Tab-separated table of C-alpha atoms in Angstrom:
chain	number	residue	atom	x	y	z
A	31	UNK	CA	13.155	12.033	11.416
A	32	UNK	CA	9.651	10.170	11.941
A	33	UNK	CA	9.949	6.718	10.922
A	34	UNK	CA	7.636	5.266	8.408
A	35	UNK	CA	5.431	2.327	8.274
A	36	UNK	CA	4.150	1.135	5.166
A	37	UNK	CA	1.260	-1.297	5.379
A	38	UNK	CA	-0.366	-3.497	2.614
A	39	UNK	CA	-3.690	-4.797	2.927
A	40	UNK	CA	-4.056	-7.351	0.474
A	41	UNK	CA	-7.683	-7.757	-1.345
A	42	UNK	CA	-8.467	-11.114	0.215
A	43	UNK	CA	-8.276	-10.296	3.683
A	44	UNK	CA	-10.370	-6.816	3.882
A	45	UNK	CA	-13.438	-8.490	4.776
A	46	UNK	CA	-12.100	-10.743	7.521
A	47	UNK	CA	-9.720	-8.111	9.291
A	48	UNK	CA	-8.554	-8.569	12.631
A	49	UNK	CA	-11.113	-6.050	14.796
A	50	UNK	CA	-8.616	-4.232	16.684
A	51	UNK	CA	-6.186	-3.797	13.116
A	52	UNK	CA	-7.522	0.019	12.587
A	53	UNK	CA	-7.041	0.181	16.263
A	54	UNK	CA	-3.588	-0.748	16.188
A	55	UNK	CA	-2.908	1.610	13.227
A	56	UNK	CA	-3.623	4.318	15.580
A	57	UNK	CA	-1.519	3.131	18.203
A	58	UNK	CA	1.286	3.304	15.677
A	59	UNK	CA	0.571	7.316	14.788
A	60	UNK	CA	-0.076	7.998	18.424
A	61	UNK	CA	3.790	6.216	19.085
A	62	UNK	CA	4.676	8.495	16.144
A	63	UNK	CA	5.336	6.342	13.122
A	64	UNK	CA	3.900	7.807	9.903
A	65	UNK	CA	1.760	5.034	8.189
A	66	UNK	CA	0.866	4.574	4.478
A	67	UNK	CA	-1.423	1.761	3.344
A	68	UNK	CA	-1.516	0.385	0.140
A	69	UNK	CA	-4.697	-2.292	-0.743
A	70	UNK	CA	-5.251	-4.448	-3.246
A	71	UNK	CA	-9.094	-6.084	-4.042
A	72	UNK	CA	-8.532	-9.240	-5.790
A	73	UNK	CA	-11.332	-11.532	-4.828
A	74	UNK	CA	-13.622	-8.620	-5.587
A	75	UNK	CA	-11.794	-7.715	-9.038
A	76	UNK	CA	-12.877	-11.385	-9.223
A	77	UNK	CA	-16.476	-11.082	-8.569
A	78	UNK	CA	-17.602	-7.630	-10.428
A	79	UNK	CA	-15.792	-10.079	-12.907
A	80	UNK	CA	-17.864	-12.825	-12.384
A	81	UNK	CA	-21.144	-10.674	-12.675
A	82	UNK	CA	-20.521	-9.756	-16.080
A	83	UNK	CA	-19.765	-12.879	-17.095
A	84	UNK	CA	-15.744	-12.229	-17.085
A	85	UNK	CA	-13.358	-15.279	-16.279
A	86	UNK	CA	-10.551	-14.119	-14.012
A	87	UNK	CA	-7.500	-15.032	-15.461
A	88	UNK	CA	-3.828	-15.040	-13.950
A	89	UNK	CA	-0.155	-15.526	-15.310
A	90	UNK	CA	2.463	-16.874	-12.812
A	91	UNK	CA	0.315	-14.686	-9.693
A	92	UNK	CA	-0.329	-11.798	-12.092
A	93	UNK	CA	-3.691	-11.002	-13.225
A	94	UNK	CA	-4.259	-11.036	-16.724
A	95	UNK	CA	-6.158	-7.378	-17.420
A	96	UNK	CA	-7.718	-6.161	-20.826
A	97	UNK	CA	-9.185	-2.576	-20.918
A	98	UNK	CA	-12.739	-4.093	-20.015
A	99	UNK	CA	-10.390	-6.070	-16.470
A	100	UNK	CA	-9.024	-2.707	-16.163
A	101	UNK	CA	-12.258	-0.618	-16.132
A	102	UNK	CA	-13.186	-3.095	-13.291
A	103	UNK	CA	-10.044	-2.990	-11.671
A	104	UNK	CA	-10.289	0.387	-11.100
A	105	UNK	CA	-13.929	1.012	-9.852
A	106	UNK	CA	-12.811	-1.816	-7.435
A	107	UNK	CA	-10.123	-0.246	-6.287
A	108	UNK	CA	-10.340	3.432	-6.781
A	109	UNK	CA	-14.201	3.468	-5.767
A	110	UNK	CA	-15.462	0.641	-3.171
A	111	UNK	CA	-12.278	-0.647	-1.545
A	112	UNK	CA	-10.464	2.128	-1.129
A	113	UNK	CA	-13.465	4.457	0.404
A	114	UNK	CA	-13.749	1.737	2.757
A	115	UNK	CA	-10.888	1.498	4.519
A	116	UNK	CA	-11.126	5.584	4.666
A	117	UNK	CA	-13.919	5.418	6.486
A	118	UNK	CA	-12.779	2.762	8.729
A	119	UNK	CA	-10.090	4.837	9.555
A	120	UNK	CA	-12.066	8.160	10.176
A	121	UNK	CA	-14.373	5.723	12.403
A	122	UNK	CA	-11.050	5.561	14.931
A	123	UNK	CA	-10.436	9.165	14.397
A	124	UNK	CA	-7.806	8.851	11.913
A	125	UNK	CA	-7.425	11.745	8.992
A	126	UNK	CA	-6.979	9.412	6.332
A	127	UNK	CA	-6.858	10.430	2.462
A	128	UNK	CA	-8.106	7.896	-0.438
A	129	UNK	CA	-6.390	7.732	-3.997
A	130	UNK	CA	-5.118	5.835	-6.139
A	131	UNK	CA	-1.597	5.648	-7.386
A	132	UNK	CA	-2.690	7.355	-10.910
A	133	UNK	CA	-3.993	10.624	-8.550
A	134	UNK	CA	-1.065	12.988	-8.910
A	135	UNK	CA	1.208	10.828	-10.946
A	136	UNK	CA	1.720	9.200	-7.785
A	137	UNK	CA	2.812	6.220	-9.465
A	138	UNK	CA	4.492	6.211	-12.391
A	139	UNK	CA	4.400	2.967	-14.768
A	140	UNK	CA	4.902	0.901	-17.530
A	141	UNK	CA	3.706	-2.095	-19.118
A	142	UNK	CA	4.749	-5.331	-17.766
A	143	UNK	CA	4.633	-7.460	-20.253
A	144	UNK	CA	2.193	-7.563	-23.352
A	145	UNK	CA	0.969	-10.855	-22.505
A	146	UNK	CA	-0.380	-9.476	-19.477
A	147	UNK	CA	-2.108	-6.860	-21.019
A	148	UNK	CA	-2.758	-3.989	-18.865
A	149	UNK	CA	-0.582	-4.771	-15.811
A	150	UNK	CA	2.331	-2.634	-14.775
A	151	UNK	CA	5.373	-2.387	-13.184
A	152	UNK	CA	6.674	0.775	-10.748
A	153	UNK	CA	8.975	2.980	-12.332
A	154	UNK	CA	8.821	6.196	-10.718
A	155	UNK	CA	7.242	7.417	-7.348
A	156	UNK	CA	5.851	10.776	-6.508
A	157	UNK	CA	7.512	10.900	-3.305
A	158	UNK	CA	7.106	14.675	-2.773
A	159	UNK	CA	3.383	14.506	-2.989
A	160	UNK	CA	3.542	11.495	-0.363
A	161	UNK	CA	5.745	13.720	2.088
A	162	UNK	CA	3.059	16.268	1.514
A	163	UNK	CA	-0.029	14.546	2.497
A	164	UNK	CA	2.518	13.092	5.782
A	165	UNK	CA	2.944	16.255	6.702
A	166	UNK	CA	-0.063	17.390	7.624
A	167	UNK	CA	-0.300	14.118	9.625
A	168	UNK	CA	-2.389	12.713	7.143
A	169	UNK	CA	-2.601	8.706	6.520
A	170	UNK	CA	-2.847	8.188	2.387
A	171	UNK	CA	-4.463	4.978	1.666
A	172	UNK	CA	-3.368	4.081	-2.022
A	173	UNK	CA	-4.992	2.035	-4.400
A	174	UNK	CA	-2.293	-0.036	-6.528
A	175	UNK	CA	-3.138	1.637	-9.805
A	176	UNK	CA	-0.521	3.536	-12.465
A	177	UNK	CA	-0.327	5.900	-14.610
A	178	UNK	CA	2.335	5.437	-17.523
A	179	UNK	CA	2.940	7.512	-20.675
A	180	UNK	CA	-0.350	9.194	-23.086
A	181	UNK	CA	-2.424	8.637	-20.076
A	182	UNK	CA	-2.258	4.962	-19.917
A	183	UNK	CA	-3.443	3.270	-16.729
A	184	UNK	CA	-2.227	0.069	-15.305
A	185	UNK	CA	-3.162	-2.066	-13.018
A	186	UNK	CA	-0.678	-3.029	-10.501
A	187	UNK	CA	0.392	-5.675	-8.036
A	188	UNK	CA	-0.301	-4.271	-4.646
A	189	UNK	CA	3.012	-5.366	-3.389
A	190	UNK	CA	4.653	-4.195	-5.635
A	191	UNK	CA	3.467	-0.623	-5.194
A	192	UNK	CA	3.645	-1.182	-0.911
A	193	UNK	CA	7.334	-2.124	-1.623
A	194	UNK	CA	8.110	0.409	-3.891
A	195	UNK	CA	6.842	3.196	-1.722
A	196	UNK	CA	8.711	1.880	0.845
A	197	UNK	CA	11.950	2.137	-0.859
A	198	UNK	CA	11.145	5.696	-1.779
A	199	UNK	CA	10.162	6.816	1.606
A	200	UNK	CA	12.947	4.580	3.292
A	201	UNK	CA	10.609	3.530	5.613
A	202	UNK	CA	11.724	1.035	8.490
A	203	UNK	CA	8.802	-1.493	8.199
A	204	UNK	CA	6.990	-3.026	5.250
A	205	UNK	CA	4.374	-4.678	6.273
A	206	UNK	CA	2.302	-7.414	4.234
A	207	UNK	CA	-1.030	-8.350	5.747
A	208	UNK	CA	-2.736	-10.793	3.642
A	209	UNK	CA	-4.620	-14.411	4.563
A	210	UNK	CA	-1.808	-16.225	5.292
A	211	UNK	CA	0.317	-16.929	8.494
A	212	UNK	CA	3.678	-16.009	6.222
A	213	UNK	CA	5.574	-17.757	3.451
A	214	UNK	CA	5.207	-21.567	3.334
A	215	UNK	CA	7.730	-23.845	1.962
A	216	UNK	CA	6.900	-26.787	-0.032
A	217	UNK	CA	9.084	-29.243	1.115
A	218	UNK	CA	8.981	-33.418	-0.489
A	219	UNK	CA	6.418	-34.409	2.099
A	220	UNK	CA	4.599	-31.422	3.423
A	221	UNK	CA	4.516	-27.505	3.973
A	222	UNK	CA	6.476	-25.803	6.592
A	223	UNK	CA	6.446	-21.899	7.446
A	224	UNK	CA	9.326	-19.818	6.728
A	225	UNK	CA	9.551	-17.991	9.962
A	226	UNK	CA	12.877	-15.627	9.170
A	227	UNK	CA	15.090	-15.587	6.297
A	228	UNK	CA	17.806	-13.466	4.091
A	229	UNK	CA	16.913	-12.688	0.794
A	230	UNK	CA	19.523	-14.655	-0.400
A	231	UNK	CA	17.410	-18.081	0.788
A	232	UNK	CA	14.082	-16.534	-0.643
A	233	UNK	CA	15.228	-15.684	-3.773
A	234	UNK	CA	16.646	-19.644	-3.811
A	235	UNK	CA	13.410	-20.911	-2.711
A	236	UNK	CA	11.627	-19.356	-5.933
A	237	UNK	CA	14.102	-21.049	-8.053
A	238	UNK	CA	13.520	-24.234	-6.517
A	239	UNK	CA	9.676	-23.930	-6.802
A	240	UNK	CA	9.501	-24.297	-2.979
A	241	UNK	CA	7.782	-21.112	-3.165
A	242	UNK	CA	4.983	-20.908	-6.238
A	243	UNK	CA	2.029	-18.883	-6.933
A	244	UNK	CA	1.104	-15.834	-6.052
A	245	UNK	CA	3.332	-15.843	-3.292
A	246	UNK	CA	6.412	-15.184	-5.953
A	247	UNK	CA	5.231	-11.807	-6.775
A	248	UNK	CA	5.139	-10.984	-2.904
A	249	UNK	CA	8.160	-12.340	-1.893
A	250	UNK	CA	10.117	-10.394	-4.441
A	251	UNK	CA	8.840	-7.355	-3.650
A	252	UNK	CA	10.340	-8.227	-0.118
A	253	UNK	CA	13.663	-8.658	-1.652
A	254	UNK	CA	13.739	-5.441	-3.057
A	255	UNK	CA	12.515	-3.317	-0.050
A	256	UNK	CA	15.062	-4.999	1.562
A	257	UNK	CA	18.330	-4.100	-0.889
A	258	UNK	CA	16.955	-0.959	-0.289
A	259	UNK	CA	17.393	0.356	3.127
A	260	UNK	CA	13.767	-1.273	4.728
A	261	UNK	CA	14.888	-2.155	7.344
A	262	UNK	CA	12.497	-5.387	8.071
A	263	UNK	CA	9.972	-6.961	5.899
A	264	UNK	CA	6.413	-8.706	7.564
A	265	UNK	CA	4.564	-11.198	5.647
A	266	UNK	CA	1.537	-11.703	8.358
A	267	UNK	CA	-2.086	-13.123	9.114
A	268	UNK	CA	-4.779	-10.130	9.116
A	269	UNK	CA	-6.949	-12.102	10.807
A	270	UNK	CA	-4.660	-11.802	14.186
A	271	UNK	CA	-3.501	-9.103	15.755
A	272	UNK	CA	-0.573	-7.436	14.045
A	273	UNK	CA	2.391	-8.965	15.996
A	274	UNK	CA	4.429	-6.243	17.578
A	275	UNK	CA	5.414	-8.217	20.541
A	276	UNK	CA	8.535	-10.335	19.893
A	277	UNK	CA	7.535	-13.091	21.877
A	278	UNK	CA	4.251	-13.330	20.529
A	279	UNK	CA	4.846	-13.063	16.490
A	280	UNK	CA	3.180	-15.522	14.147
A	281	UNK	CA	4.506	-15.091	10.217
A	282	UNK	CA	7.241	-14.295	8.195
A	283	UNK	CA	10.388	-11.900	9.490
A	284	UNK	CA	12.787	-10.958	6.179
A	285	UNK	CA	15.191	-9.002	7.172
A	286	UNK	CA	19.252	-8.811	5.793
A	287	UNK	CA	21.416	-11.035	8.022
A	288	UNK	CA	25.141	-12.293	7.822
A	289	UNK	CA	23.951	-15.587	8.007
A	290	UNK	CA	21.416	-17.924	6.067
A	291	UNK	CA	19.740	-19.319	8.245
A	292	UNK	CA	16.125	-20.454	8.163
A	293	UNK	CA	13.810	-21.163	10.833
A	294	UNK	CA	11.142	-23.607	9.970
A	295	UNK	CA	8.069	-25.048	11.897
């Protein structure tokens, strides 16, 4: 069976990518991996925001999104972000197929919370549509947008959709590109990276506050690729090259161990 690869750009690094990251997505289909890539587009959510005189608002890493956030949210996403890395792809030679998560139901929502507003959370994903578009050798590049019941769309955190599509397709490799080296611990008298950890010492870190922000709603998402059979989860920096050589890797390696222990630099 052809192992999967699930990638997620996330909105604040699309402009500064890495120049040999599309590259190196090729390398991966060439070695055989089948790779999905889920985006976000925060910082530009932000400005389209900003234009119309729209404050950007956010609950514990979650944006806060009315139905005028959400009508931006999904030009953002749907429209300019999304086309772009298409055509970035088909640049390298790539087949690569743009939609969004409410394009064939492919993800299913529902609210998150009502103090959020128009957020959602994953319930349901359309993995047989997914398997379709893989089949033809196809890469889908998936805006994190949902669809939930009476047509309601939702805007969704794009980890949250990367890891639940992961878990669907039981892919071996989540992937989190963002603009970060990896998870950073706040520790009494400075910050240290979390270079490889259990989801047991994550999950205590959040409860500690040692890790805040919108760093939460990544880091969970982690979690729960991991209880469910991904095998290794990547938090990395998009500006470098994606670290595939052992030696060589610079970020954050989750992955389930027997042990707890943390490496820290």
């Amino acid at each position: 069976m052809t192992q999967k690869i699930v990638i997620k750009l996330g909105g604040n690094i699309l402009k500064n990518l890495h120049p040999d990251f599309f590259a190196q997505c090729a390398q991966l289909k060439e070695q055989g991996f089948s790779i999905i890539i889920v985006h976000g587009g925060g910082s530009m959510i932000s400005d389209w925001a900003q234009k119309i005189g729209k404050d950007a608002q956010f609950m514990n890493g979650y944006r806060v999104t009315d139905q005028e956030m959400l009508t931006i949210a999904e030009m953002v996403l749907a429209g300019t972000v999304n086309k772009q890395i298409v055509s970035k792809l088909a640049s390298i030679g790539l087949t690569a197929i743009g939609l969004s998560g409410i394009d064939l139901k492919l993800i299913e929502a529902k609210q998150q919370n009502t103090q959020l507003g128009y957020v959602g959370e994953v319930t349901k994903v359309n993995i047989s549509a997914l398997h379709t578009i893989l089949e033809q050798g196809w890469v889908p590049v998936v805006a994190s947008l949902g669809v939930g019941t009476n047509e309601s769309h939702y805007n969704i955190n794009a980890d949250e959709v990367a890891s639940a599509i992961a878990q669907a397709l039981n892919a071996s490799h989540l992937i989190m590109v963002s603009d970060v080296d990896g998870i950073y611990i706040k520790t009494s008298s400075e910050r240290k990276m979390l270079h490889k950890a259990t989801p047991s010492l994550v999950e205590y870190y959040i409860q500690t506050g040692e890790i805040s922000g919108g760093m939460i709603p990544k880091a969970r998402s982690s979690i729960k690729a991991l209880q469910h059979a991904v095998q290794e989860v990547w938090i990395v920096n998009g500006t470098k090259p994606l670290p595939f050589d052992e030696e060589l890797f610079v970020g954050t390696r989750l992955h389930q161990e027997v042990s707890d222990r943390v490496t820290l630099s």
